[in-house]
Every structure is written in C-alpha cells, then in structure tokens.
Coordinates of C-alpha atoms and ligand atoms in Angstrom, one line a residue:
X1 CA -15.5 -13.4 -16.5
X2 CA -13.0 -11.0 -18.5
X3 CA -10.2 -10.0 -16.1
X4 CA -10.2 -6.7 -14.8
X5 CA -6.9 -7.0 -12.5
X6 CA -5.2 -3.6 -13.1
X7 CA -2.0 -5.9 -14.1
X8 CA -3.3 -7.6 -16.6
X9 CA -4.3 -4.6 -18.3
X10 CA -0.8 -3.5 -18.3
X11 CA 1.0 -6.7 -18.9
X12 CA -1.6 -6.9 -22.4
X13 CA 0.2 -3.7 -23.2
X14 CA 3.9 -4.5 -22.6
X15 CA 6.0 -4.2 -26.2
X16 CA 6.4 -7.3 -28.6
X17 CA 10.3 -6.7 -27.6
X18 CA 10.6 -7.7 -23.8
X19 CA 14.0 -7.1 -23.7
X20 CA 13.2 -3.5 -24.3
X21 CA 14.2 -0.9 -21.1
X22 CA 11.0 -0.4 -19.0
X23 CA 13.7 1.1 -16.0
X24 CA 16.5 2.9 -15.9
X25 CA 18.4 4.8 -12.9
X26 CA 20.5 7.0 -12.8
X27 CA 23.1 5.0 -11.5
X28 CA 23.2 2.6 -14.4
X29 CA 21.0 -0.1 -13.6
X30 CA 18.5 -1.3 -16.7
X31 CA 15.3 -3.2 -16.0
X32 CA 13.8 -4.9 -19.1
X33 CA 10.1 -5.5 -19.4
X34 CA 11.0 -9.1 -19.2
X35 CA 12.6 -8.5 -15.6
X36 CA 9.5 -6.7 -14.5
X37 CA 7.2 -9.1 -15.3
X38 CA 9.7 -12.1 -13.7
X39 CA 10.7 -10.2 -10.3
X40 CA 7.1 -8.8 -10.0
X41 CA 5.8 -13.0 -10.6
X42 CA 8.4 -13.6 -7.4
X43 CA 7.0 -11.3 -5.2
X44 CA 3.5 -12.0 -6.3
X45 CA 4.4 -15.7 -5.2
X46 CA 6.1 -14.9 -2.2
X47 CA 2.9 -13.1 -1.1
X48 CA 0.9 -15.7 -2.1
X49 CA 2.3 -18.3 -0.5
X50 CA 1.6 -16.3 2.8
X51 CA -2.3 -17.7 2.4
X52 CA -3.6 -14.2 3.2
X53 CA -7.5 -13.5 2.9
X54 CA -8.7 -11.6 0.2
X55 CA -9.0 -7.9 0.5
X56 CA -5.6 -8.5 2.7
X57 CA -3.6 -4.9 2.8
X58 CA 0.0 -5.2 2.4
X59 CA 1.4 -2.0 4.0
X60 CA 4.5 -0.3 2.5
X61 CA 6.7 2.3 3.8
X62 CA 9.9 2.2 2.1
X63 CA 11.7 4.7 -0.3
X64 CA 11.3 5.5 -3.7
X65 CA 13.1 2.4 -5.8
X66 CA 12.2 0.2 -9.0
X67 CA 11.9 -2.5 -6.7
X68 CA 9.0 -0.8 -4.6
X69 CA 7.1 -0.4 -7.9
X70 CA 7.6 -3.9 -8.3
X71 CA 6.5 -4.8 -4.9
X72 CA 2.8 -2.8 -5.9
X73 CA 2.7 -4.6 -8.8
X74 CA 3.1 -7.6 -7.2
X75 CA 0.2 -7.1 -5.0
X76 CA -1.9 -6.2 -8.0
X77 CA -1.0 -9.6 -9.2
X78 CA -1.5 -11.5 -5.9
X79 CA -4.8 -10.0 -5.8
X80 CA -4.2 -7.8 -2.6
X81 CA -4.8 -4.6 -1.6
X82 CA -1.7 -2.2 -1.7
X83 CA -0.9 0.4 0.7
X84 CA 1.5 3.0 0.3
X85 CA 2.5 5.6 3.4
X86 CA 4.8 8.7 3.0
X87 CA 8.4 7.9 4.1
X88 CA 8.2 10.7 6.4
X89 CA 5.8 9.4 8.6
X90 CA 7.1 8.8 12.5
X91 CA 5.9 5.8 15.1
X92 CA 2.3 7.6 16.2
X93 CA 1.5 7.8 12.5
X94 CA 2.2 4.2 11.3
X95 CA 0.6 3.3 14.6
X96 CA -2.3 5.1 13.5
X97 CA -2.3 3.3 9.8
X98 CA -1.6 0.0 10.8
X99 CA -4.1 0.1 13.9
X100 CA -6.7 1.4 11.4
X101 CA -6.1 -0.6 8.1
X102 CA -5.3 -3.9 9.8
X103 CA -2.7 -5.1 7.4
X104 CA -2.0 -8.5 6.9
X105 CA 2.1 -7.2 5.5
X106 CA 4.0 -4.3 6.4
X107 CA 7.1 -4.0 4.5
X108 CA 9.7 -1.1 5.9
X109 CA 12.7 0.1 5.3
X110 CA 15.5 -1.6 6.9
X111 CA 16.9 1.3 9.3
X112 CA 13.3 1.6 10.4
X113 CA 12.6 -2.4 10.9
X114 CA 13.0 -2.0 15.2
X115 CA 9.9 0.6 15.6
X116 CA 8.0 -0.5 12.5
X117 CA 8.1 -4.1 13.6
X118 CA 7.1 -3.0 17.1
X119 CA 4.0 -0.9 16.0
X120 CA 3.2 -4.0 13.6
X121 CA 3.3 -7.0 16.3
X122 CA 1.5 -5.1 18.6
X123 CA -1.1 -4.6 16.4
X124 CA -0.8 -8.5 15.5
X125 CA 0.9 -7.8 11.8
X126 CA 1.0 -11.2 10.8
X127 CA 4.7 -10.4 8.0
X128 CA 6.8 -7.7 8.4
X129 CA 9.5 -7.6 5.6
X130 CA 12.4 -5.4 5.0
X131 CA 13.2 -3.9 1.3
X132 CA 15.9 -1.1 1.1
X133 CA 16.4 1.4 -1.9
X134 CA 19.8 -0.4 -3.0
X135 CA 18.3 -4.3 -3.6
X136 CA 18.8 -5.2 0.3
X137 CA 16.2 -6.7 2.6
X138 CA 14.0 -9.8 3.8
X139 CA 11.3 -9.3 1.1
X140 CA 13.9 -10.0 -2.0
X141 CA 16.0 -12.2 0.2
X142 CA 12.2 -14.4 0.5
X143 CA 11.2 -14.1 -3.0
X144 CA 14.3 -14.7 -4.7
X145 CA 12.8 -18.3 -3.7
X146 CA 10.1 -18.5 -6.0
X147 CA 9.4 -19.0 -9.4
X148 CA 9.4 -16.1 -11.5
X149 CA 6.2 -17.0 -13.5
X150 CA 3.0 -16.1 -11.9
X151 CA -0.5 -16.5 -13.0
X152 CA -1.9 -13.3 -12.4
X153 CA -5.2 -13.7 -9.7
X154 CA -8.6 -12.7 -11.8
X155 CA -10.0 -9.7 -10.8
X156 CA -13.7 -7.9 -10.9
X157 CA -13.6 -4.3 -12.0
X158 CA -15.0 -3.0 -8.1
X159 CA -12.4 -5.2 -6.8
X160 CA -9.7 -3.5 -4.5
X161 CA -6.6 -2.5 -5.7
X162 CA -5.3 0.4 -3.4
X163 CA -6.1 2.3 -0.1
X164 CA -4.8 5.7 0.2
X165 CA -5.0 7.4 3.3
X166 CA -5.8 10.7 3.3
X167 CA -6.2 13.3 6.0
X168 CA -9.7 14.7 7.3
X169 CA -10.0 18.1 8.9
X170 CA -11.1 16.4 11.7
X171 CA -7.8 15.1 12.3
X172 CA -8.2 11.9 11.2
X173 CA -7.1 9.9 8.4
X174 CA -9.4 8.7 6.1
X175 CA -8.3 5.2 3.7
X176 CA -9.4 5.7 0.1
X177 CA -10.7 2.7 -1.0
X178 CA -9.5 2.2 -5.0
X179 CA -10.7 -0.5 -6.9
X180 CA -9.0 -1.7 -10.0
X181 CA -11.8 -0.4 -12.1
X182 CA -11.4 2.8 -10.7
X183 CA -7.6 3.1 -11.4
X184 CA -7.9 1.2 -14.9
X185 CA -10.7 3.5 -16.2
X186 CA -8.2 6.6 -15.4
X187 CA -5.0 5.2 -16.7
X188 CA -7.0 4.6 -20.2
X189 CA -8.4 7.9 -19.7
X190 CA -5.2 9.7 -19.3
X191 CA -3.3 7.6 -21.8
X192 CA -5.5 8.9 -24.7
X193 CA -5.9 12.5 -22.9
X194 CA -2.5 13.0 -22.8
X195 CA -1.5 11.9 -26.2
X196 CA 0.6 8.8 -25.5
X197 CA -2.1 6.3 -27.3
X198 CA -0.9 8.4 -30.3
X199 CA 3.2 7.7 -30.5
X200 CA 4.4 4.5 -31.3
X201 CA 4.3 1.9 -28.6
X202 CA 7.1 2.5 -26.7
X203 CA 8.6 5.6 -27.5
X204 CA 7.5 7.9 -24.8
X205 CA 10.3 8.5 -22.0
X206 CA 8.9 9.3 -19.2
X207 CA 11.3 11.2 -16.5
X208 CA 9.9 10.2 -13.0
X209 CA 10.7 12.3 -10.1
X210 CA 7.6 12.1 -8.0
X211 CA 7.2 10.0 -5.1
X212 CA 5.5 6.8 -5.0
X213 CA 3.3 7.0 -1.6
X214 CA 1.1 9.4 -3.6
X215 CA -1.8 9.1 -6.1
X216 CA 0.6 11.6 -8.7
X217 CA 4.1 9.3 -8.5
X218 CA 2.5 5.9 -8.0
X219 CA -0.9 6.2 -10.3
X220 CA -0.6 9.2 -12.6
X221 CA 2.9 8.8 -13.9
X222 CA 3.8 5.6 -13.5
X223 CA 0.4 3.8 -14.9
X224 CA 0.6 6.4 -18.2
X225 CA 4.1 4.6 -18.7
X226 CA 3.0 0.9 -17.8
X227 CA 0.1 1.7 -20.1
X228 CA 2.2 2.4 -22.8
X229 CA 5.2 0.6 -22.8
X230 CA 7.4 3.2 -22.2
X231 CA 10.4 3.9 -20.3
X232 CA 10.8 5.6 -17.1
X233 CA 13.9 7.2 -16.1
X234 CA 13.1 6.5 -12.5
X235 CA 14.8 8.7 -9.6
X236 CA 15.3 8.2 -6.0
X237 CA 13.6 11.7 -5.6
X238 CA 13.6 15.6 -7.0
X239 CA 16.5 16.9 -7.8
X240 CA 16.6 19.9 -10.0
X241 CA 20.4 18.8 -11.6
X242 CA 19.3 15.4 -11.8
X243 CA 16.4 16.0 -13.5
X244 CA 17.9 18.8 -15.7
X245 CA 20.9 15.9 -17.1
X246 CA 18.2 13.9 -18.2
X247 CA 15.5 16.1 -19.1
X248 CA 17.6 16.1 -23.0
X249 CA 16.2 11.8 -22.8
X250 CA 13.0 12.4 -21.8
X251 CA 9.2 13.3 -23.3
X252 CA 7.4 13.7 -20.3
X253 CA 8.0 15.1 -17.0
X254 CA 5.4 14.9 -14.1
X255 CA 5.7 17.2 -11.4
X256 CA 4.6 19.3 -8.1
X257 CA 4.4 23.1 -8.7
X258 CA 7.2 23.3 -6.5
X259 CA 9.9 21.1 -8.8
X260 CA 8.8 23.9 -11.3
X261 CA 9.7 26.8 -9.3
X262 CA 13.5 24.6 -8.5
X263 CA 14.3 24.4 -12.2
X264 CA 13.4 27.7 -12.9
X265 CA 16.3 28.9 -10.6
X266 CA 18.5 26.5 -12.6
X267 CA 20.5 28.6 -15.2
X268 CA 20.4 25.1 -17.1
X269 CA 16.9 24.9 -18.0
X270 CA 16.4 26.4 -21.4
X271 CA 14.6 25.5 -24.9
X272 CA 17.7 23.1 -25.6
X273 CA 17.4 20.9 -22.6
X274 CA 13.6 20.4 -23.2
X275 CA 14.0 19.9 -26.8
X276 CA 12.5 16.4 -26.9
X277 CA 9.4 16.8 -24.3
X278 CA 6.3 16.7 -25.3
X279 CA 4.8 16.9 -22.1
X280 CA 5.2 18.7 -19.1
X281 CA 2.3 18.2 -16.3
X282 CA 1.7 20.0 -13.0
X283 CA -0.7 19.3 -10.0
X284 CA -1.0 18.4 -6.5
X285 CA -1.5 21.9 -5.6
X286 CA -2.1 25.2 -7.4
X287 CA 0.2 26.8 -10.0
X288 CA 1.4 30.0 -9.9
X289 CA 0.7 32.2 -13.1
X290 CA 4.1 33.8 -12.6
X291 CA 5.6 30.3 -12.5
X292 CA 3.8 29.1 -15.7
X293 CA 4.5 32.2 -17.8
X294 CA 8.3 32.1 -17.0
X295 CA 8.8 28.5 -17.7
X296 CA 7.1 29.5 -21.1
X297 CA 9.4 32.3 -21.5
X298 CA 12.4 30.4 -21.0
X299 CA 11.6 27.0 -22.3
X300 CA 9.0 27.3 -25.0
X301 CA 6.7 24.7 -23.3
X302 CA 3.4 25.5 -21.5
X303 CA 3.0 23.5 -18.4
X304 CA -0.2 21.1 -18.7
X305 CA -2.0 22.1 -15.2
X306 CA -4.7 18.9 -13.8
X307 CA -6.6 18.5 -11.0
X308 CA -7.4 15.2 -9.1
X309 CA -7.3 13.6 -5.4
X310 CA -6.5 10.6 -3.7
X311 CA -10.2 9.7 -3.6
X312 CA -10.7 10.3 -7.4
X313 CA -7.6 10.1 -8.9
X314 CA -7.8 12.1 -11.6
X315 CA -10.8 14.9 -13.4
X316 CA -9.9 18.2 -14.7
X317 CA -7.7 18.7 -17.6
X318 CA -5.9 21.4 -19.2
X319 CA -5.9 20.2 -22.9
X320 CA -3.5 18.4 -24.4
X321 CA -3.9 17.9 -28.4
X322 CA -3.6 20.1 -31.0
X323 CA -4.5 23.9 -31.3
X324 CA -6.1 22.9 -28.3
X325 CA -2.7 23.3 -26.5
X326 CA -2.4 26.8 -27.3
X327 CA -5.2 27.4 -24.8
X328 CA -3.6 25.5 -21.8
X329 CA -4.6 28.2 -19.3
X330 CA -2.1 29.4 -16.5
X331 CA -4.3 29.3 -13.3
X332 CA -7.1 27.2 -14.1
X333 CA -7.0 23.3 -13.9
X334 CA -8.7 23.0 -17.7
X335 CA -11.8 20.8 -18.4
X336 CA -13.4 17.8 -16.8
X337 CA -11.5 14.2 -18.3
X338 CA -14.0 12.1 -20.7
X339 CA -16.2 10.3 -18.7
X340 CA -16.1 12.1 -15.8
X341 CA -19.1 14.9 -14.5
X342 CA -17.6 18.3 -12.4
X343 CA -20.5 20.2 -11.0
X344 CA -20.2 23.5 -8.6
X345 CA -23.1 23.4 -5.8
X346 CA -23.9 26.4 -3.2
X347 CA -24.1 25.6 0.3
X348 CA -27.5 24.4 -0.2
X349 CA -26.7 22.0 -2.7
X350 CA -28.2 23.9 -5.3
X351 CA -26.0 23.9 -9.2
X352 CA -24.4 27.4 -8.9
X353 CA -24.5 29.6 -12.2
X354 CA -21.5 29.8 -14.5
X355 CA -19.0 31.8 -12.7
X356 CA -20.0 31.6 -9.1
X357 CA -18.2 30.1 -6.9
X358 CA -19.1 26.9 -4.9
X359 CA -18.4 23.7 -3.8
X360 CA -16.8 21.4 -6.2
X361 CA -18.5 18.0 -6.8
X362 CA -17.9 15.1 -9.2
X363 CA -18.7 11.8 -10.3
X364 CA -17.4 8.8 -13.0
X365 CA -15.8 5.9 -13.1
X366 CA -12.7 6.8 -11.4
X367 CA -14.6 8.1 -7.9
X368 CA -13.8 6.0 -5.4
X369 CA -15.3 3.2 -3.1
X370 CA -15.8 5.3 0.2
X371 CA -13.4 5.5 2.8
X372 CA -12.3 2.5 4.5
X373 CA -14.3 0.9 7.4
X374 CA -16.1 5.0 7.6
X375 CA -19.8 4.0 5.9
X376 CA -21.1 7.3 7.9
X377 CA -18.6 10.2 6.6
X378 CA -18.6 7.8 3.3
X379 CA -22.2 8.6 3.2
X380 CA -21.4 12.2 4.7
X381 CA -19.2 12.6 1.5
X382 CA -21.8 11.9 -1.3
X383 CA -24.7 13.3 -2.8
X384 CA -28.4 11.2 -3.0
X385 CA -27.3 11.4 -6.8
X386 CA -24.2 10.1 -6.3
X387 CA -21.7 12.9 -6.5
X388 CA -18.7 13.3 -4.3
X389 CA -17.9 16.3 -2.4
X390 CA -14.8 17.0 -3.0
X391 CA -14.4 19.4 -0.3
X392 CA -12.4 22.0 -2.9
X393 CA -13.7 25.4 -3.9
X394 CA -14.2 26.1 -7.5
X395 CA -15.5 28.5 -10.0
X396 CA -16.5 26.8 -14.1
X397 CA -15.3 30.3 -16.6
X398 CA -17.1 30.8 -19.8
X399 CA -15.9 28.3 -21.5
X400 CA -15.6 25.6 -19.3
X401 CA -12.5 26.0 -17.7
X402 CA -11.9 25.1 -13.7
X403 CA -10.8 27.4 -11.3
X404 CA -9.8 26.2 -8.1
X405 CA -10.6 29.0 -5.6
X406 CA -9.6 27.3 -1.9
X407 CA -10.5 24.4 0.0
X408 CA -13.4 24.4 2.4
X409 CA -11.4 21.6 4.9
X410 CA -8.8 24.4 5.7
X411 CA -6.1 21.9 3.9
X412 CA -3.0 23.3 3.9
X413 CA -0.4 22.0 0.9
X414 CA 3.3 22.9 0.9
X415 CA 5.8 21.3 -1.4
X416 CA 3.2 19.6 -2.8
X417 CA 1.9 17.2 0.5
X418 CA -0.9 17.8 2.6
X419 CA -0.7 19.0 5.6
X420 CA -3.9 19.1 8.0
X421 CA -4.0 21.6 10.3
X422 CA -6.3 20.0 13.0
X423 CA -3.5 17.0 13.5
X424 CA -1.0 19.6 14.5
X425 CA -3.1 21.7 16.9
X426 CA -3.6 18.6 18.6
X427 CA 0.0 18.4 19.0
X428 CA 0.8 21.8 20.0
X429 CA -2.2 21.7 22.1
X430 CA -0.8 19.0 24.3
X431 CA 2.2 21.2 25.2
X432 CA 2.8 22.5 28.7
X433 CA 2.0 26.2 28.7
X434 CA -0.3 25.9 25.5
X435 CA -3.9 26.7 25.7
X436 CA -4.8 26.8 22.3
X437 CA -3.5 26.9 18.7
X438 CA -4.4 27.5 15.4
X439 CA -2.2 26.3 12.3
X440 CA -2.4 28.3 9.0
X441 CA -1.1 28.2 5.5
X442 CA 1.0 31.3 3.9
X443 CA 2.2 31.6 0.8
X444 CA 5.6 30.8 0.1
X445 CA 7.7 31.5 -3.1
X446 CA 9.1 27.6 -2.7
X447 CA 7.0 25.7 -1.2
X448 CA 3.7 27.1 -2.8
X449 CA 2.2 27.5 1.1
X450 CA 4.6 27.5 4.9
X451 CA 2.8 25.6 7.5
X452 CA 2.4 28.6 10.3
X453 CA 1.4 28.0 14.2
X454 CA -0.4 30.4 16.3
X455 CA -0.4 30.1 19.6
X456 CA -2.4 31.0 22.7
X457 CA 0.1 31.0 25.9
X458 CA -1.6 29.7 29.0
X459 CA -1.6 31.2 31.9
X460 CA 1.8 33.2 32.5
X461 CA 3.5 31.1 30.2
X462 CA 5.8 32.0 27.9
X463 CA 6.9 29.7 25.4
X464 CA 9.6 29.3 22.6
X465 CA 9.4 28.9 19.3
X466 CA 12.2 27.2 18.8
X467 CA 11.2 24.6 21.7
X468 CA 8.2 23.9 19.9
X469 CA 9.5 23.2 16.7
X470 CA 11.7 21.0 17.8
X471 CA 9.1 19.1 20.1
X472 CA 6.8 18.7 16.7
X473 CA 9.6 17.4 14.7
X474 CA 10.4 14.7 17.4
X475 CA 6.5 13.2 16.6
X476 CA 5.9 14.1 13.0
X477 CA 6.8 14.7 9.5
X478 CA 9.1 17.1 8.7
X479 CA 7.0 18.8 6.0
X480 CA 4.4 19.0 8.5
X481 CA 6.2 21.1 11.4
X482 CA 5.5 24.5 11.6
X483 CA 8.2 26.9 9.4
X484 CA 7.5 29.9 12.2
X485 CA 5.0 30.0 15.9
X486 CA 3.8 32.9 16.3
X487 CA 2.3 34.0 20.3
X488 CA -0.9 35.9 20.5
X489 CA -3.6 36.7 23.8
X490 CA -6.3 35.0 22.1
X491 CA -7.5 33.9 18.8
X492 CA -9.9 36.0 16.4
X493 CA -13.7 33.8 16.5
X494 CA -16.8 34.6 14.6
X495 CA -20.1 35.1 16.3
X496 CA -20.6 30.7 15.7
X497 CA -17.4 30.8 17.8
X498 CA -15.4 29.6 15.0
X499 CA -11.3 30.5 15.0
X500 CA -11.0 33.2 11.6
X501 CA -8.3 31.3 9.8
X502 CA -8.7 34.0 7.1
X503 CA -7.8 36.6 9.6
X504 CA -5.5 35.1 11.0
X505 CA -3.1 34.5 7.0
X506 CA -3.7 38.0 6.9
X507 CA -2.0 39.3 9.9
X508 CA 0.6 36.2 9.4
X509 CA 1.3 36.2 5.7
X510 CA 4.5 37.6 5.7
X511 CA 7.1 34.6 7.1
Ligands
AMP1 P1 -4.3 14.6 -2.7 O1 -5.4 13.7 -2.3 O2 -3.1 14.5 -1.8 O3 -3.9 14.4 -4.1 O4 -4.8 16.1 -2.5 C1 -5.9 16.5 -3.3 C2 -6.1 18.0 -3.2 O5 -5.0 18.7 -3.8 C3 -7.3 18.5 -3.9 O6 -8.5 18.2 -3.2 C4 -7.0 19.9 -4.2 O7 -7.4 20.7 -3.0 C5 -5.5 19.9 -4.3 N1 -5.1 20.0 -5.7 C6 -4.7 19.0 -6.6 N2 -4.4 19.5 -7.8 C7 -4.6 20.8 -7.7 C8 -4.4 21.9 -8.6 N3 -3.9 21.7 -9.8 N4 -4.6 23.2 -8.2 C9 -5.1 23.4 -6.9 N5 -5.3 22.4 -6.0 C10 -5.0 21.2 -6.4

C-alpha cells in the first residue's frame, strides 16, 4: 500500500537543502526544514509512546506558535486525529468538545491548565499536556525525551486526519470529519491553482497571519507552503504594522476580509510595500467590492477572493494564472477548483437555471467524511447522489462565476469567525427577566457583520444592556458576545411562526 499520510506527502516535498528556513518569527527565531522534521519526529514519539488507539483525537487549544504547527504535524505522523479549538473558547465550550469528541490528549495553554485539566479528567482525558507560545510546557518538556527520528505511521487515503468542529444552527457543534485524502487532494489542488507548482521549489514566502484553529490558517495557508517548500513568516496573530514590515519579504499573504479593511487604514500600504507578492487571497467571509477596488487603487494587486468550509475545505476560485487574473471578479468567489462539482438546487432539489438563486451544493474529493458520531444529520446533509449541502446561498453568472448570496443556517460571521446565533439565544434566554431573544448579523465597516441581540423583556422586567453583555462575556467568546441588545415587546413571526430575522437587520442595521 502507497502511503497516503498527509506528512509524507509533504516531507517528499521538503527542499534538497534542509538547512533551508521553513520558519521564521518575528522575533528572530529560524526553524530549518531539518528542525521541523526532527521536533515534529519527537512529538510524534512522545505521542506514540502513549499506546493510544487508532482514530485517537489529540485536542489542542493553545495559541498560535511554530511549535503548535509542529504539534499537528506530529499527530499526522503518529497517525492520530488532530483537533484544533479557537483560543477563545471558555469552560462550557471545551466541556462541550471534549465531552463530544472523547479525546484521548488535550494539550492547553499553560495559564489555562487548572480548568482545562478539570473539564478533561472529568470527562476521563487520559493526557493533558501544557505548550505555551514561548517554547514552555509539559508537552516539549516530555518529548524533548525522544528521539528525533520517526517513522512516519502508513496511512489509507479515507483515513482521519482532522476533526473540525463547526457550529449547527441548532446550537450544536458539529465535528468535521477530514481524512488525509481529503486534505491531500486540496493542498495539490491549491498548490497548482494558485501558481506555486510554477516557481522554483522553495521561493514562495508565504506571510502567515491567520490563525491555526481554522480550516484558512491551519489547512489553506500553511499546507500551500509545506507543499512547496516554502517559507512562512509565521506571526503570533494580525497585526496590520506587523504584517505591513514584512509584507516587502513576502509573495503571498492569506487573509480574512477584515485584515484587508486594517491595512487599508494603514498610510503604509502602497505599491512599494507589495512589490514582491504575487498573491494576495481572501475568504472566510464575503468581500466587500469597495474593499477590493481600493486595495487595487492603492496597491496595484487584485485580491484573489475563494470560497470553502470546514466541511470541504476548499471549492470556488477566483483565477489565478495569466490573463485569467485580469478577470478576478470583486464580489463573486470565481469558479469551482479542478476536480470539484458546485451545483445550485431550489428548495425542491431541482438544478436551478443559470442565474437563479438557490442552495449551494457540492461534491469531490475534498468533501468530507460526515460529521463525527452524527450518521442522521450526516445523512441529513447529503444528496442520494452524493452532494453536500452546503447550507450557503448562491447564484452561478454567465460565465461561471459564484455568487454567494446569504446563508440559509442564519450564520452570522464577524471578523472572519462564525458566530451561531441559536447558541447565544440560549444564553440570553436563560437570563432572569428574559423571555425570548433573537440574535442578528449587521453589517459593520470592520468586522464585515456585529453580532446584535434582541430582546423580549419578561414580565415587568427591565433589563440592561450593559448587564447582559457582561453576563455573555463571563461564559463565551469574546467575538461571540453581542456588540449592542436592543429591547423590544415581542418579536416579528411569519404565519409558520417563525422569528423574521430579515426584519429584524432591517430595523437594527444601523449599530
Ligand atoms: P468555516 O467552516 O468556518 O470556514 O465557514 C464556512 C462558511 O463561511 C461558508 O459556508 C460560507 O458561508 C462562508 N464563506 C467562506 N468563504 C466565503 C466567501 N468568500 N464569501 C462569502 N462567504 C464565505
């Protein structure tokens, strides 16, 4: 059997010169291709030697350093399932993941080792390491240990790699199941897409900002690199002047809608400072026209706009090569990726006409497993003919070109995460004098949408908004909390009794 470990298809692809830079930071430190193969062997060992069962999930919530890349990796190498969760998550969240997942590992950040380690041994978390952002922690501490050679564990193309969880409507989370195949057919994909199979091995730089807990930081950018052989500049997280000093170094640059919009209001960002990319990408969530003409204006460069999801990594395309790259389109997400089919369906199922708008559906080699220990809403979620419903809205133009028009789940998206309404109205609607709640998207010039609460007093009641901000941000994510409450006497419902969301960002659209 030819191995199909995600890893391996990397490792094959690491230059002749392993001494080479596969990591810098911006403080200084260097990580040579030899060092990631050698620490990510160590870690690989130091999981191994935990005699986990295959298919085990090693849990990570930890920030954003080269190590944590290592630590994934690592798992791909140890044949494990890797698990990343956003740093912002609080106690009834991990609870949540770690209840659901059943992880064999949870590695955590050292401030956050008391709760993390108390969620993780209730739920009988066999290993809970600690890795900070600076080189600190139990999991280094272990592996330093262990050999730094590691024969990568074989791998079958439907083989897990990943599980990302990612929020339902419903209010709860589902775990995208990734296999190796999945991610390996994308990163190929993408690395001829995108123009890096045509450079010399090597000399791509890629400038990486995102965050790692997310299908655009952990698969899209950094697996285009690994693919490649090229270096990232890897930082801690977004920061317009820190990505501005060493956008002059860099070809690529990956980012939300939102980091666009933050350089833009940087007098620094002109044709000079992007003289060397090649490639600038957006996704995650929609891009404003106004945002991609003025980055034009003042840079020369038209942002490459894509389209994927963490069950599908991703599908849609603005092109990349040639001429072709004149007719990068501002609003539209481009043209399905090789290999991979995009239909739009009516609400009977039925292909919709060029044009019309419908639900978005898809299929290929990068579609996911189904959702983790959910067979019935994995079933829910695709097609007799084996399409996935991707729950967007879209519309195909004349010649082929996506547009996204909305999302049917209601999914709100601000700074580029996801936020899912129906978790915080459970929230809200636990409060004392709450009798009901609906939470909305607006638009927002930064954050592409404001999460916005509305809010049915009960009885004589007469809450504040300020009290039930901060009540939210005590038991979630920042990003999640509402920006403004707003207090009406009931909520607008159609004749099916369902809340008019649409109504309701109409009246509340202006923050
Ligand atoms: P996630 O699984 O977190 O990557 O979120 C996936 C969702 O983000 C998709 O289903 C879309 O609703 C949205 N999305 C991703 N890229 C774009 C884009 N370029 N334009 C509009 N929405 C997008």
């Amino acid at each position: 059997m030819s191995d199909a470990n995600l890893y391996t298809q990397f490792a094959a692809r690491f230059p002749a010169d392993m001494s080479a830079c596969a990591i810098e930071t911006p403080d200084g430190l260097y990580y040579s291709w030899d060092d990631m193969e050698h620490a990510s062997a160590r870690l690989a060992h130091l999981l191994a030697s935990l005699d986990l069962p295959q298919g085990a999930r090693v849990a990570v919530q930890v920030e954003k350093s080269p190590e944590a890349l290592l630590l994934y990796l690592a798992t791909l190498r140890a044949g494990l399932v890797y698990l990343p969760l956003n740093t912002a998550y609080r106690e009834a969240e991990i609870a949540y993941f770690v209840e659901n997942a059943e992880p064999s590992v949870v590695v955590c950040s050292p401030a956050n080792f008391g709760w993390v380690s108390k969620v993780a041994f209730k739920a009988n978390v066999g290993h809970v390491f600690t890795l900070g952002d600076d080189r600190t922690g139990s999991l280094l501490e272990r592996a330093a240990y262990h050999s730094d050679t590691f024969a990568t564990v074989p791998r079958a193309p439907e083989d897990l790699a990943a599980i990302l969880y990612t929020s339902g409507t419903t209010g709860r989370s589902k775990g995208a199941m990734l296999s190796h195949g999945n991610l390996a057919s994308n990163a190929r994909v993408l690395h001829e897409f995108w123009g890096w199979a045509d450079r010399p091995a090597g000399s791509d730089v890629l400038l990486h900002a995102l965050p790692i807990f997310h299908v655009h930081g952990l698969f899209v950018a950094s697996h285009a690199a690994l693919l490649s052989g090229s270096k990232m500049i890897w930082l801690p997280k977004f920061d317009a002047q820190q990505v501005l000093r060493h956008l002059p170094r860099s070809t690529v640059f990956m980012g939300v809608p939102t980091y666009y919009v933050r350089l833009l209001a940087e007098a620094g960002l002109d044709r000079q400072a992007c003289e060397q990319i090649r490639l600038f990408v957006s996704g995650s969530a929609p891009l404003l026209r106004e945002t991609f003409e003025a980055f034009r204006e003042r840079t020369a460069h038209t942002i490459l706009e894509r389209y994927g999801m963490s069950e599908t990594v991703m599908l849609v395309s603005n092109p990349y090569r040639g001429e072709a790259a004149q007719v990068r389109r501002a609003g539209t997400v481009g043209v399905p990726l090789p290999g991979v089919f995009v239909r739009i369906v009516d609400d009977a199922g039925v292909a919709s006409g060029q044009g019309e708008i419908g639900h978005i559906q898809v299929r290929g080699p990068n579609v996911f497993a189904g959702y983790w220990r959910m067979p019935e809403k994995t079933a829910d979620e695709f097609t007799e003919d084996g399409y996935f419903k991707t729950g967007d809205v879209g519309k195909f133009d004349d010649d082929g070109y996506l547009h996204i028009v909305g999302r049917s789940k209601d999914l709100i998206i601000s700074g580029g995460f996801n936020v899912y309404p129906k978790e915080i109205e459970g929230f809200i609607d636990e409060m004392t004098g709450v009798a009901e709640s609906a939470v909305i998207g607006v638009p927002h010039p930064d954050f592409g949408e404001a999460v916005v609460a509305v809010i049915v007093p009960r009885g004589g009641a007469v809450p504040d908004e300020a009290a039930v901000i901060g009540a939210l941000k005590q038991k979630i994510a920042n990003f999640k909390v509402p920006k403004r409450v707003h207090f009406v006497s009931e909520l607008p419902r159609n004749a099916m009794g369902k809340v008019q969301k649409n109504l309701l960002r109409e009246r509340f659209a202006v923050m």
